Structure formats: structure tokens, C-alpha cells
Short mmCIF file of C-alpha atoms and ligand atoms in Angstrom, two decimals:
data_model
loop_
_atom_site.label_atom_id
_atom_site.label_comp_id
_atom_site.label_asym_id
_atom_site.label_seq_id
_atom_site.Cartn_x
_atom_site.Cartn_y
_atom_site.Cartn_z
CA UNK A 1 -5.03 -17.39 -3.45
CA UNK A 2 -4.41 -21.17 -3.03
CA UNK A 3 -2.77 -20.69 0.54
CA UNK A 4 0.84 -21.00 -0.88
CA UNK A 5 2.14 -24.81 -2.08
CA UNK A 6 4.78 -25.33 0.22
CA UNK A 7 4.56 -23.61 3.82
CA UNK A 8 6.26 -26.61 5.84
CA UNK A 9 10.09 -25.90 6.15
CA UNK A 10 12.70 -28.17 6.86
CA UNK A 11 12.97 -26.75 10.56
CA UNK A 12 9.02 -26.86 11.07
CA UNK A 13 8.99 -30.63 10.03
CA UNK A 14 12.19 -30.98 12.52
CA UNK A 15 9.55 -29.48 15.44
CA UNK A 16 7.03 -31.36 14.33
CA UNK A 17 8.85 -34.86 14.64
CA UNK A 18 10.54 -33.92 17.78
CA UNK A 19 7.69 -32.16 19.63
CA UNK A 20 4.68 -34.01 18.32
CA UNK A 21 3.53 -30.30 17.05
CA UNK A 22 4.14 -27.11 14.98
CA UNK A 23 2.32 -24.18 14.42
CA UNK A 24 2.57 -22.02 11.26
CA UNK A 25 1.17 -18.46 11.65
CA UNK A 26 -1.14 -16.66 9.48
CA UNK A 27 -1.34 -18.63 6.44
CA UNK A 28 -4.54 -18.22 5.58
CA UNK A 29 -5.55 -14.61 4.45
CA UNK A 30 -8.67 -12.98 6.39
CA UNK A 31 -10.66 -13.08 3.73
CA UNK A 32 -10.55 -16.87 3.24
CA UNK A 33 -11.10 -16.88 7.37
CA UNK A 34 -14.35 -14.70 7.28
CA UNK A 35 -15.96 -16.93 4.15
CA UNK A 36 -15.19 -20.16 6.40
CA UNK A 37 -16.60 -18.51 9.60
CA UNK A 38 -19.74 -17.37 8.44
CA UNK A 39 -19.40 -21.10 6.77
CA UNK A 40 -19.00 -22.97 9.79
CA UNK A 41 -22.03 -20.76 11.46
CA UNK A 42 -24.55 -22.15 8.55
CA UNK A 43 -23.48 -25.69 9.70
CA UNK A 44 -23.60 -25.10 13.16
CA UNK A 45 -27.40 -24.31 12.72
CA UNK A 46 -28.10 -27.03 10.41
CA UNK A 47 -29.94 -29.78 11.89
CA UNK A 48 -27.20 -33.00 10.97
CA UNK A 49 -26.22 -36.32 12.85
CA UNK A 50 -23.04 -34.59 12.92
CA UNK A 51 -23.96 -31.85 15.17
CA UNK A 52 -22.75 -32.34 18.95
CA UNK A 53 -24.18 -29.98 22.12
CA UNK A 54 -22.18 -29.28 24.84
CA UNK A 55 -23.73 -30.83 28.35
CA UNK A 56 -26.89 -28.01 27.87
CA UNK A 57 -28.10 -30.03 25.21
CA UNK A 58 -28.18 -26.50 23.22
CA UNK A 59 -24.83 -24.91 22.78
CA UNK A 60 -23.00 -26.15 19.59
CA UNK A 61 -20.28 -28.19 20.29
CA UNK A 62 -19.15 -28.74 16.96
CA UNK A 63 -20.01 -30.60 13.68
CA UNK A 64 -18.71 -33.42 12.39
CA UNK A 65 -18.12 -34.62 8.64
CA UNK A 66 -17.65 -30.88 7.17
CA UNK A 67 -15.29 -32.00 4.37
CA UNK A 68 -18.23 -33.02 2.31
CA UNK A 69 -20.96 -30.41 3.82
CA UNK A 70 -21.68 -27.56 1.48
CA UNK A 71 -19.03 -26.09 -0.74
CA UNK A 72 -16.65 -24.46 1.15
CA UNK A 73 -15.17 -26.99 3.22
CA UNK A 74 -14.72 -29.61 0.57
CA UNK A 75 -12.29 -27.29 -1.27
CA UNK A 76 -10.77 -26.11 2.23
CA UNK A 77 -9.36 -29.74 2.76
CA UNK A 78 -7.84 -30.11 -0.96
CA UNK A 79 -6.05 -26.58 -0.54
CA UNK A 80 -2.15 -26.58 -0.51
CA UNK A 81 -1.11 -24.94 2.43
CA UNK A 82 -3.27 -28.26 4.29
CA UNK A 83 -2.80 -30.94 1.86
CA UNK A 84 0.11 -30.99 0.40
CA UNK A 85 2.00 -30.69 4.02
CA UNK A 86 -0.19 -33.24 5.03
CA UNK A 87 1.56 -35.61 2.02
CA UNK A 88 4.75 -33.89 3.21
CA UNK A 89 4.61 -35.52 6.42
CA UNK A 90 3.10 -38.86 5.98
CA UNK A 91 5.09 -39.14 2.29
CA UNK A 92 2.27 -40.57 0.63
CA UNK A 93 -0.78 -39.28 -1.19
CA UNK A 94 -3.88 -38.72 1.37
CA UNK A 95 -7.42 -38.55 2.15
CA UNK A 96 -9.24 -37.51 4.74
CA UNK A 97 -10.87 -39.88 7.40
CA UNK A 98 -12.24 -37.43 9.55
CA UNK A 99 -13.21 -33.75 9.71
CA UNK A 100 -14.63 -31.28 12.21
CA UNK A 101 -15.45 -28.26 13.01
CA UNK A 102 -15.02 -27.44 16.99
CA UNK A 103 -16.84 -24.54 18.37
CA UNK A 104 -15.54 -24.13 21.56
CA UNK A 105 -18.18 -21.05 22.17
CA UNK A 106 -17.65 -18.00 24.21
CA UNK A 107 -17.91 -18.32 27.68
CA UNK A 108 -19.75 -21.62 27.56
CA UNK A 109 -16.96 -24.61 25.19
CA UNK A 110 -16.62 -27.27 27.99
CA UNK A 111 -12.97 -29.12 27.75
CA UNK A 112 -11.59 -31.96 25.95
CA UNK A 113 -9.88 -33.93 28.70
CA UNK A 114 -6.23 -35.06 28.10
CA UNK A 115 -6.10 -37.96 25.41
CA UNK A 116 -4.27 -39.82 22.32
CA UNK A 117 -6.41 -39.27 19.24
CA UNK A 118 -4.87 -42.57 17.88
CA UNK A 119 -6.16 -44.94 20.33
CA UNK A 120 -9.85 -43.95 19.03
CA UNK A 121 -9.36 -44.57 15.45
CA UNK A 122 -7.57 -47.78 16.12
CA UNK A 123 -10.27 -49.21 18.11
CA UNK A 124 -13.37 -48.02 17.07
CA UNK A 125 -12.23 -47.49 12.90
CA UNK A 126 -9.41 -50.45 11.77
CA UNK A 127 -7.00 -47.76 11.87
CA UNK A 128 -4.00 -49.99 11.24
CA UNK A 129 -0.80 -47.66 11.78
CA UNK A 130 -0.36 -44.09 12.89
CA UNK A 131 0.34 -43.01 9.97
CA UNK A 132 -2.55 -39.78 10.06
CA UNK A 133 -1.69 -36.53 10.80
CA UNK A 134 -3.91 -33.44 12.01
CA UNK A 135 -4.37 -30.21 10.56
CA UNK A 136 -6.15 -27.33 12.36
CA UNK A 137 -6.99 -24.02 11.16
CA UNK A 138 -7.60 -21.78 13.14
CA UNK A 139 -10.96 -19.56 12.74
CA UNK A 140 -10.60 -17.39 15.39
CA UNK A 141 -7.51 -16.17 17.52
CA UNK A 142 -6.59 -19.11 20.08
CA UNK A 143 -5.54 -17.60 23.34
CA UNK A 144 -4.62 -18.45 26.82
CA UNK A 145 -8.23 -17.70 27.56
CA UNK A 146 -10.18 -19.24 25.33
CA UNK A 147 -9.58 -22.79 25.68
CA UNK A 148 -6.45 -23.21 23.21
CA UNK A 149 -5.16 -27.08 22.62
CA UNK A 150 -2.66 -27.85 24.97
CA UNK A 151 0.03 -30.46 23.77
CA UNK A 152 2.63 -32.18 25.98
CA UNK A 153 5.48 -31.79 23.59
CA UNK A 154 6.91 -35.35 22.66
CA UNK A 155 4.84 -37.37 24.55
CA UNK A 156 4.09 -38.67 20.75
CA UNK A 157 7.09 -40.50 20.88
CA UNK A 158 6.29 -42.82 24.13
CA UNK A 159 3.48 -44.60 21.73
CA UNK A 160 -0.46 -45.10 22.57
CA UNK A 161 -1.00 -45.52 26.29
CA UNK A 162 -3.19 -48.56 26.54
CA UNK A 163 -5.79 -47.22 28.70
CA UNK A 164 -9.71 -48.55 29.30
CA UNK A 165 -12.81 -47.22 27.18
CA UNK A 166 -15.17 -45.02 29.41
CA UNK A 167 -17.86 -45.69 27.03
CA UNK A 168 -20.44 -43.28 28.36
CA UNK A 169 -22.76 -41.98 25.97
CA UNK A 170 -23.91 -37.82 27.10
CA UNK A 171 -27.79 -39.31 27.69
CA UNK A 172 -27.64 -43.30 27.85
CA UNK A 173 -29.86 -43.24 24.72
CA UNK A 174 -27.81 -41.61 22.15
CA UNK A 175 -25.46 -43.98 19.83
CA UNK A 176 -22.62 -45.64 20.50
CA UNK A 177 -20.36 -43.43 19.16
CA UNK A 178 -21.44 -40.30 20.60
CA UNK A 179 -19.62 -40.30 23.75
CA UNK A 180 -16.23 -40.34 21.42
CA UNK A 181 -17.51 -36.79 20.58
CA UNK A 182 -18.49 -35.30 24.43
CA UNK A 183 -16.68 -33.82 26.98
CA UNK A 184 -17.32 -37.45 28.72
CA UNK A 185 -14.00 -38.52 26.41
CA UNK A 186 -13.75 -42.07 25.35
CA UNK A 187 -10.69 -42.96 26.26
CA UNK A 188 -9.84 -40.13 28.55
CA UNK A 189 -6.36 -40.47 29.90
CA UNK A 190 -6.26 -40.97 33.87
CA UNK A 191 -4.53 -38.64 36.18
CA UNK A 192 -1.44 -41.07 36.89
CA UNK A 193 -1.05 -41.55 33.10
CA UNK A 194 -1.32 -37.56 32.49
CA UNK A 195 1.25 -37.38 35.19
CA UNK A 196 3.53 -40.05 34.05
CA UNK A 197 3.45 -38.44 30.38
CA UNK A 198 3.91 -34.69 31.51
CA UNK A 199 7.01 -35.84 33.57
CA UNK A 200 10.06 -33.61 32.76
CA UNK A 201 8.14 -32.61 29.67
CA UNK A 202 5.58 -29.76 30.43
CA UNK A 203 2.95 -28.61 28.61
CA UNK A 204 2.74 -26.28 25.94
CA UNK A 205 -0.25 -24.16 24.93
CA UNK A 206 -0.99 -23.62 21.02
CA UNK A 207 -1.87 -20.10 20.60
CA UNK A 208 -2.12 -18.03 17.75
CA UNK A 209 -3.87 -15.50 15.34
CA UNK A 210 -6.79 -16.75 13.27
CA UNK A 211 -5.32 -18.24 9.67
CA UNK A 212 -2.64 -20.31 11.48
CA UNK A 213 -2.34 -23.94 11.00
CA UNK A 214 -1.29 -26.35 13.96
CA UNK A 215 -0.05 -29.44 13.02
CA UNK A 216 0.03 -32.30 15.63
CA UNK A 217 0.57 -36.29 15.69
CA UNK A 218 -2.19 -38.91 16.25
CA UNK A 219 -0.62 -39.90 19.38
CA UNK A 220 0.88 -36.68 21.30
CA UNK A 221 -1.19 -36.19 24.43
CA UNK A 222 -3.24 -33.48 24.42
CA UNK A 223 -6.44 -31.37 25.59
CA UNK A 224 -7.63 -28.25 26.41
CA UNK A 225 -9.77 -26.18 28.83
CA UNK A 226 -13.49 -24.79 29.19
CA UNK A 227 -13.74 -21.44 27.03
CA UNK A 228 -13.06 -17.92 30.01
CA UNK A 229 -13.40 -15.96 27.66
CA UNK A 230 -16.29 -14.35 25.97
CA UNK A 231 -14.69 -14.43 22.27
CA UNK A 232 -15.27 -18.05 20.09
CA UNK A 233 -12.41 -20.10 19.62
CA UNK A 234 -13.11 -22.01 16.57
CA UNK A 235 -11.30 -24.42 14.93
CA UNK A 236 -11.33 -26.19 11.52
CA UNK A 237 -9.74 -29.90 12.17
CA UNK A 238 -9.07 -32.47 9.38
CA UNK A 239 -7.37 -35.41 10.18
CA UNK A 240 -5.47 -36.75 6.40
CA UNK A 241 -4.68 -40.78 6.69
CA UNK A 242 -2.04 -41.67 4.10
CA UNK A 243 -3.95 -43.80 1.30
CA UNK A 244 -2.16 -46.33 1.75
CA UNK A 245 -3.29 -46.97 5.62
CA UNK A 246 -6.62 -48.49 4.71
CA UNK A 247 -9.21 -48.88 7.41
CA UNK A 248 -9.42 -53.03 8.90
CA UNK A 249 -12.79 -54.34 9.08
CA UNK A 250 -14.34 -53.81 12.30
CA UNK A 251 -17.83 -55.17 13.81
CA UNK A 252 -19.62 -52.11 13.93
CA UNK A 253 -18.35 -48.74 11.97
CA UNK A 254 -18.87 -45.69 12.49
CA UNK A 255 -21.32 -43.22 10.01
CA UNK A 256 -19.18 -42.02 7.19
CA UNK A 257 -18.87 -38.50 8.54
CA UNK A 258 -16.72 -40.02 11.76
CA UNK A 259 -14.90 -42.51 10.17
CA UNK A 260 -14.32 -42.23 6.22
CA UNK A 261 -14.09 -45.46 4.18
CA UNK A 262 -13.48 -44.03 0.85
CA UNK A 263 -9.51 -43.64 0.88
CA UNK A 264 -9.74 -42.05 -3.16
CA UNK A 265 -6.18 -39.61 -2.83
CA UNK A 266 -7.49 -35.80 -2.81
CA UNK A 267 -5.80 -33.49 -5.68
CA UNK A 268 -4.69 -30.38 -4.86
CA UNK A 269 -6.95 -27.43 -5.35
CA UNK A 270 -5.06 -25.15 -7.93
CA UNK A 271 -7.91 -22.12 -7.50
CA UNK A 272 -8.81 -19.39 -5.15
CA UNK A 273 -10.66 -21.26 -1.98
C1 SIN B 301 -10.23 -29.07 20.87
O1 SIN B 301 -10.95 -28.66 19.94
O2 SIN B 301 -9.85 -28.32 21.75
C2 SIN B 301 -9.85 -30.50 20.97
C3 SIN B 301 -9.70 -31.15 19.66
C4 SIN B 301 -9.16 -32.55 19.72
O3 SIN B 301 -8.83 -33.08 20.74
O4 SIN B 301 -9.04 -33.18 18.66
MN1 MN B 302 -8.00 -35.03 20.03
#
């Protein structure tokens, strides 16, 4: 099973350029979904740099820098269904500059507050142009209870929202880059910008059975909520930068697994995951 070569459809690209999102249900097969899960467990108890805690200091967060982790997730970012819509959208060949796995655990996955993912990479990476797009998979069902994304649909289209760097890090001793990785968000959007970019526009939850893929721009404004309910909602997230959107030089980069400087184009993965 390589996920199916071309899942994107002419009116799912149309959503995704107008709306700043699309979701595609069930497109990877349960099987696939219970090798990654039991995957993504094994990492989350591996001791890594990559590993973030929520505010307890004990409950995984998530884990940073899968794609080249182990075996599973390497070939998981080089299958069809993810790459080759990924080079779909941007028109290019791709890599991947960064990958995570967020846990978002039962009754205990604190929120992402509302944001731009764009503004991050820009600043803190060289990323020069938006030209990156996100694919989640879904590893578990995302419901209205479990802390699903929530998008404000084509506020990708009013640009990056030039707002000021918290710059917080969770304990005051860990790295610099940490605090881009807490629920203490780096360049968490303010409550008159949230405002000014939900206007007319609302905001849409993503939910969906586990296997879907969500699709969403580097600069739609979104977030989502603390985890109600006691069921995981985790999610597989690789971010694919066209190849030809090399990083800048900046003064201090970020470890490998947050920011990836090798922009070699990924081949497709023409065997079972
Ligand atoms: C989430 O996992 O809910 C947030 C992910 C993101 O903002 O990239
Ligand atoms: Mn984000």
C-alpha cells in the first residue's frame, strides 16, 4: 500500500487555496495508523533533545525531528499520498524542514494559542518565501473534544501579521528555541489581532477519523484547545519547503531536527510503508 499517488483533486486544491485548508479523509489504511502509533509511543519515551513536556515537566508534549528517528517515519514523509501533494501544491520538488509528532494527551494536551506558523520560520530559520506547506496525519480521531486544530479559513490570504516575539523559554534555563515549542507560543497572536483576523470569517474546526490528512498554509491563523477528553489526539506533522526555497543565513540556527538545512528533494516511496 503506498497511500495512493494522487489523492489531491482539482476541487480539494481549489479549498485549499481559498480557505488556507483541506482535509482528505481516511487515506491512510488502519494498519499503516497502528504501526505509526505504537511508533510514535517508542519516541515519546525516548530520551531526545526533541522531546517537549507539557507545563508538568512530565507529560509528552510531542517530539520533534521524527522524519529521521527510527524507520518508520523516514519512509512516512517520502509516501505519496504526503509527498507528492505536497509537490502538487508548491509545484516544485520538496524536502522537509521540519517534522513533529504532537501528542496532545488525554485529558492533560495544553493548547497551542492562535498563530502564523510562517512568521517562526522566517525569523528564527532564513525562511525566505512561504512557499512550505503542512501535512498532518492524523493518528487518532480529531474531535470537537479533544483539542482538534482550529483554522480561520482564509485568513492565509491577509499575509503574516507582524506581531512581537514573546520569547519566554518554559523554565528561564532551557534554550533559546524551546519556548517556539511550549504552550508559552513565540509569537502568539494578541487578542485584537485574533479578532481583527476572525472578522466576518469564523473559525472552522478540523475534525476527522484517524488516517486523514489536513493540509494547511504556513500563514492561515490557527490553534487549538487543551485536550477534554480522555482519548489521545495525536498527530503526525511534516512541514515540506519547496527545494528551491533555501534557508538565508541567520546568526544563530536552530538544531537540525527544528530547522532542516539539507534541502536534498525526497523521492517518492514506491513500497508498502
Ligand atoms: C496542534 O498540534 O494542535 C498545533 C500544531 C501547530 O500549530 O502546528
Ligand atoms: Mn502551527
Amino acid at each position: 500500500m503506498t497511500g495512493g499517488l494522487v489523492i489531491l483533486t482539482d476541487q480539494h486544491i481549489e479549498s485549499y487555496q481559498r480557505d488556507g485548508f483541506v482535509l482528505v479523509e481516511n487515506v491512510v489504511p488502519a494498519e499503516d495508523i497502528g504501526r505509526l502509533r505504537a511508533e510514535a509511543e517508542r519516541l515519546f519515551a525516548l530520551d531526545h533533545p526533541g522531546r517537549v513536556f507539557e507545563k508538568d515537566g512530565k507529560t509528552v508534549r510531542g517530539v520533534h525531528g521524527c522524519h529521521t528517528t527510527g524507520e518508520l517515519f523516514p519512509r512516512l514523509i517520502r509516501l505519496p499520498s504526503l509527498l507528492a501533494s505536497a509537490e502538487q501544491l508548491l509545484a516544485s520538488k520538496v524536502y522537509v524542514h521540519q517534522c513533529k509528532i504532537n501528542a496532545k494527551r488525554a485529558l492533560s494536551g495544553d493548547t497551542w494559542p492562535w498563530h502564523q506558523d510562517y512568521i517562526f520560520w522566517e525569523q528564527q530559520d532564513g525562511l525566505r518565501e512561504p512557499r512550505v506547506v503542512n501535512v498532518a496525519l492524523f493518528l487518532d480521531e480529531a474531535d470537537e473534544f479533544n483539542g482538534p486544530l482550529l483554522f480561520v479559513p482564509g485568513s492565509h490570504l491577509q499575509g503574516v501579521i507582524r506581531t512581537e516575539r514573546n520569547g519566554s523559554s518554559p523554565d528561564g534555563q532551557a534554550p533559546d528555541w524551546a519556548s517556539s515549542l511550549s504552550a508559552d507560543l513565540d509569537y502568539a497572536l494578541g487578542p485584537e489581532d485574533v479578532a481583527r483576523a476572525v472578522g466576518d470569517r469564523g473559525i472552522r474546526s478540523a475534525t476527522g477519523p484517524a488516517g486523514s490528512l489536513l493540509f494547511f498554509d504556513s500563514r492561515i491563523v490557527h490553534a487549538s484547545g487543551p485536550n477534554m477528553s480522555p482519548v489521545d489526539r495525536t498527530l503526525f506533522l511534516a512541514t515540506y519547503n519547496s527545494v528551491e526555497n533555501e534557508l538565508a543565513d541567520v546568526p544563530a540556527p536552530r538544531p537540525e531536527f527544528l530547522a532542516a538545512r539539507d534541502n536534498q528533494p525526497l523521492e517518492a516511496l514506491h513500497e508498502a510503508l
